[in-house]
Amino acid sequence: MGGGWMSRRETTPSSRDERAQTTQDFAIGVSVFLLTVVFVLAYVPGTLAPLTASVDDGVNEQAERTATYLVSDLSRDGYALRLNESEREAFFEANAGSGVLVENVSLQSTVEANVSIEQLDGSPVSSAATTSTGDEYRNQSGALATRLVELRLPEHDDEWRLYRLTVRVW
């Protein structure tokens, strides 16, 4: 009498096959996952970052000190932000050339510096007046300090306008 529905043996899982995930399995899995995520987050940004030299804190301090000195030294009496035209012209003419600015502003001899007066959007001032001095800046890695100043230039009918005094030290 073979082959009937009663002759087939049903397979029931044994108690050994019903084992579910234990707490220890879960803890190990989550730990491995978290360690992998932390490793990726710590390692990958460093490998994708561009290779640039970091700027020394001393260079940052020199740029800030120079910007503060220039604004206070070139300002008109009674006006904190307005630059005295004759003193500004004398400063930019006296510091023309490579290395002269570093010496005249008492910066370390191992750095290069550039001082420029720019529009607020960073574009150069289109004026016959000298508005840049020091070493030529070619996008080197360095420190940047800016101050807002008021200046009268001929192209604006000698009207006082805001500009940005930028000191770069590298």
mmCIF file of C-alpha atoms in Angstrom:
data_model
loop_
_atom_site.group_PDB
_atom_site.id
_atom_site.type_symbol
_atom_site.label_atom_id
_atom_site.label_comp_id
_atom_site.label_asym_id
_atom_site.label_seq_id
_atom_site.Cartn_x
_atom_site.Cartn_y
_atom_site.Cartn_z
ATOM 1 C CA MET A 1 0.000 0.000 0.000
ATOM 2 C CA GLY A 2 2.456 2.554 -0.712
ATOM 3 C CA GLY A 3 2.265 5.990 -1.914
ATOM 4 C CA GLY A 4 -0.706 7.419 -0.041
ATOM 5 C CA TRP A 5 -0.872 10.666 1.705
ATOM 6 C CA MET A 6 -0.412 8.881 4.980
ATOM 7 C CA SER A 7 2.774 7.265 3.940
ATOM 8 C CA ARG A 8 4.637 10.505 3.478
ATOM 9 C CA ARG A 9 6.566 11.467 6.492
ATOM 10 C CA GLU A 10 6.261 15.109 7.465
ATOM 11 C CA THR A 11 9.489 16.750 8.359
ATOM 12 C CA THR A 12 9.292 18.928 11.380
ATOM 13 C CA PRO A 13 12.173 21.055 12.358
ATOM 14 C CA SER A 14 13.979 19.915 15.415
ATOM 15 C CA SER A 15 14.560 22.212 18.326
ATOM 16 C CA ARG A 16 18.172 22.608 17.166
ATOM 17 C CA ASP A 17 17.070 24.106 13.821
ATOM 18 C CA GLU A 18 14.792 26.676 15.459
ATOM 19 C CA ARG A 19 17.689 28.586 16.998
ATOM 20 C CA ALA A 20 17.279 32.359 16.508
ATOM 21 C CA GLN A 21 19.859 35.122 16.709
ATOM 22 C CA THR A 22 21.200 35.453 20.211
ATOM 23 C CA THR A 23 22.043 38.651 22.013
ATOM 24 C CA GLN A 24 25.745 37.914 21.664
ATOM 25 C CA ASP A 25 25.412 37.494 17.879
ATOM 26 C CA PHE A 26 23.616 40.810 17.633
ATOM 27 C CA ALA A 27 26.178 42.633 19.796
ATOM 28 C CA ILE A 28 29.115 41.295 17.764
ATOM 29 C CA GLY A 29 27.438 42.191 14.466
ATOM 30 C CA VAL A 30 26.583 45.733 15.542
ATOM 31 C CA SER A 31 30.090 46.236 16.975
ATOM 32 C CA VAL A 32 31.759 45.150 13.734
ATOM 33 C CA PHE A 33 29.408 47.384 11.745
ATOM 34 C CA LEU A 34 30.047 50.433 13.944
ATOM 35 C CA LEU A 35 33.820 49.904 13.874
ATOM 36 C CA THR A 36 33.691 49.720 10.078
ATOM 37 C CA VAL A 37 31.645 52.921 9.831
ATOM 38 C CA VAL A 38 33.977 54.784 12.220
ATOM 39 C CA PHE A 39 37.040 53.601 10.290
ATOM 40 C CA VAL A 40 35.573 54.700 6.959
ATOM 41 C CA LEU A 41 34.522 58.098 8.319
ATOM 42 C CA ALA A 42 37.959 58.663 9.848
ATOM 43 C CA TYR A 43 40.105 57.347 7.003
ATOM 44 C CA VAL A 44 38.375 58.318 3.756
ATOM 45 C CA PRO A 45 38.282 62.135 4.202
ATOM 46 C CA GLY A 46 42.028 62.167 4.826
ATOM 47 C CA THR A 47 42.722 60.279 1.636
ATOM 48 C CA LEU A 48 40.458 62.519 -0.439
ATOM 49 C CA ALA A 49 41.675 65.833 1.007
ATOM 50 C CA PRO A 50 44.054 67.849 -1.140
ATOM 51 C CA LEU A 51 47.640 67.917 -0.024
ATOM 52 C CA THR A 52 48.130 71.408 1.363
ATOM 53 C CA ALA A 53 50.511 72.663 3.946
ATOM 54 C CA SER A 54 48.925 73.859 7.139
ATOM 55 C CA VAL A 55 49.383 77.466 8.119
ATOM 56 C CA ASP A 56 51.413 78.103 11.245
ATOM 57 C CA ASP A 57 49.675 80.057 14.022
ATOM 58 C CA GLY A 58 52.579 82.502 14.022
ATOM 59 C CA VAL A 59 51.840 83.405 10.417
ATOM 60 C CA ASN A 60 48.168 84.007 11.282
ATOM 61 C CA GLU A 61 49.196 86.276 14.136
ATOM 62 C CA GLN A 62 51.569 88.219 11.895
ATOM 63 C CA ALA A 63 48.833 88.815 9.313
ATOM 64 C CA GLU A 64 46.345 89.964 11.967
ATOM 65 C CA ARG A 65 48.896 92.193 13.689
ATOM 66 C CA THR A 66 49.949 93.764 10.380
ATOM 67 C CA ALA A 67 46.343 94.480 9.338
ATOM 68 C CA THR A 68 45.564 96.088 12.692
ATOM 69 C CA TYR A 69 48.770 98.136 12.580
ATOM 70 C CA LEU A 70 48.114 99.376 9.038
ATOM 71 C CA VAL A 71 44.546 100.465 9.719
ATOM 72 C CA SER A 72 45.527 102.312 12.885
ATOM 73 C CA ASP A 73 48.666 103.837 11.343
ATOM 74 C CA LEU A 74 47.140 104.922 8.023
ATOM 75 C CA SER A 75 43.800 106.171 9.414
ATOM 76 C CA ARG A 76 42.872 109.824 9.584
ATOM 77 C CA ASP A 77 42.757 111.432 13.005
ATOM 78 C CA GLY A 78 39.296 111.033 14.491
ATOM 79 C CA TYR A 79 38.175 108.465 11.891
ATOM 80 C CA ALA A 80 38.971 104.847 12.683
ATOM 81 C CA LEU A 81 38.344 103.469 9.191
ATOM 82 C CA ARG A 82 39.147 106.374 6.855
ATOM 83 C CA LEU A 83 42.596 106.109 5.375
ATOM 84 C CA ASN A 84 44.678 109.246 5.027
ATOM 85 C CA GLU A 85 45.353 109.589 1.296
ATOM 86 C CA SER A 86 48.891 110.941 1.564
ATOM 87 C CA GLU A 87 49.961 108.372 4.173
ATOM 88 C CA ARG A 88 48.387 105.548 2.171
ATOM 89 C CA GLU A 89 50.169 106.643 -1.017
ATOM 90 C CA ALA A 90 53.471 106.993 0.858
ATOM 91 C CA PHE A 91 53.070 103.537 2.404
ATOM 92 C CA PHE A 92 52.293 101.777 -0.873
ATOM 93 C CA GLU A 93 55.109 103.556 -2.728
ATOM 94 C CA ALA A 94 57.692 102.963 0.035
ATOM 95 C CA ASN A 95 56.915 99.254 0.221
ATOM 96 C CA ALA A 96 56.945 98.502 -3.479
ATOM 97 C CA GLY A 97 59.018 95.491 -4.360
ATOM 98 C CA SER A 98 59.720 92.060 -3.047
ATOM 99 C CA GLY A 99 60.834 91.779 0.571
ATOM 100 C CA VAL A 100 60.578 95.490 1.380
ATOM 101 C CA LEU A 101 57.167 95.181 3.019
ATOM 102 C CA VAL A 102 58.351 92.362 5.295
ATOM 103 C CA GLU A 103 61.218 94.513 6.502
ATOM 104 C CA ASN A 104 59.252 97.754 6.915
ATOM 105 C CA VAL A 105 56.362 96.194 8.835
ATOM 106 C CA SER A 106 58.714 94.156 11.057
ATOM 107 C CA LEU A 107 57.572 90.707 9.978
ATOM 108 C CA GLN A 108 59.778 87.656 10.325
ATOM 109 C CA SER A 109 62.372 87.492 7.588
ATOM 110 C CA THR A 110 61.267 83.968 6.645
ATOM 111 C CA VAL A 111 57.821 85.051 5.403
ATOM 112 C CA GLU A 112 56.548 86.871 2.362
ATOM 113 C CA ALA A 113 53.703 89.376 2.513
ATOM 114 C CA ASN A 114 51.307 91.303 0.336
ATOM 115 C CA VAL A 115 48.994 94.176 1.225
ATOM 116 C CA SER A 116 46.240 95.224 -1.132
ATOM 117 C CA ILE A 117 43.095 97.296 -1.122
ATOM 118 C CA GLU A 118 40.242 95.544 -2.917
ATOM 119 C CA GLN A 119 36.579 96.031 -3.679
ATOM 120 C CA LEU A 120 34.261 94.426 -1.136
ATOM 121 C CA ASP A 121 33.668 91.527 -3.531
ATOM 122 C CA GLY A 122 37.428 90.844 -3.745
ATOM 123 C CA SER A 123 37.990 92.316 -7.186
ATOM 124 C CA PRO A 124 40.899 94.736 -7.605
ATOM 125 C CA VAL A 125 40.385 98.466 -7.393
ATOM 126 C CA SER A 126 40.437 99.994 -10.867
ATOM 127 C CA SER A 127 42.289 103.149 -10.021
ATOM 128 C CA ALA A 128 45.398 105.031 -10.946
ATOM 129 C CA ALA A 129 46.186 105.094 -7.219
ATOM 130 C CA THR A 130 48.557 102.416 -5.953
ATOM 131 C CA THR A 131 46.510 99.858 -4.026
ATOM 132 C CA SER A 132 48.842 96.870 -3.775
ATOM 133 C CA THR A 133 52.342 96.343 -2.466
ATOM 134 C CA GLY A 134 54.692 93.623 -1.337
ATOM 135 C CA ASP A 135 55.522 90.272 -2.844
ATOM 136 C CA GLU A 136 53.419 88.919 -5.685
ATOM 137 C CA TYR A 137 50.698 86.640 -4.349
ATOM 138 C CA ARG A 138 50.140 83.526 -6.481
ATOM 139 C CA ASN A 139 47.508 81.675 -4.410
ATOM 140 C CA GLN A 140 50.064 80.229 -2.007
ATOM 141 C CA SER A 141 48.892 78.653 1.219
ATOM 142 C CA GLY A 142 49.097 81.291 3.916
ATOM 143 C CA ALA A 143 47.302 83.527 6.367
ATOM 144 C CA LEU A 144 44.788 86.181 5.401
ATOM 145 C CA ALA A 145 43.602 89.136 7.466
ATOM 146 C CA THR A 146 41.071 91.682 6.237
ATOM 147 C CA ARG A 147 39.819 94.994 7.532
ATOM 148 C CA LEU A 148 37.145 97.304 6.149
ATOM 149 C CA VAL A 149 38.439 100.776 5.349
ATOM 150 C CA GLU A 150 37.016 103.919 3.791
ATOM 151 C CA LEU A 151 38.879 105.444 0.910
ATOM 152 C CA ARG A 152 38.424 108.311 -1.539
ATOM 153 C CA LEU A 153 39.420 107.480 -5.092
ATOM 154 C CA PRO A 154 39.191 109.671 -8.208
ATOM 155 C CA GLU A 155 36.979 107.227 -10.137
ATOM 156 C CA HIS A 156 34.216 107.731 -7.543
ATOM 157 C CA ASP A 157 34.345 111.546 -7.646
ATOM 158 C CA ASP A 158 36.405 111.568 -4.463
ATOM 159 C CA GLU A 159 33.485 110.166 -2.509
ATOM 160 C CA TRP A 160 34.236 108.045 0.582
ATOM 161 C CA ARG A 161 33.559 104.372 -0.152
ATOM 162 C CA LEU A 162 34.137 101.113 1.696
ATOM 163 C CA TYR A 163 36.964 98.865 0.554
ATOM 164 C CA ARG A 164 38.704 95.831 1.974
ATOM 165 C CA LEU A 165 42.315 96.067 3.163
ATOM 166 C CA THR A 166 43.756 92.574 2.715
ATOM 167 C CA VAL A 167 47.008 91.373 4.263
ATOM 168 C CA ARG A 168 48.378 88.047 3.039
ATOM 169 C CA VAL A 169 51.354 86.422 4.753
ATOM 170 C CA TRP A 170 52.851 83.130 3.580
#
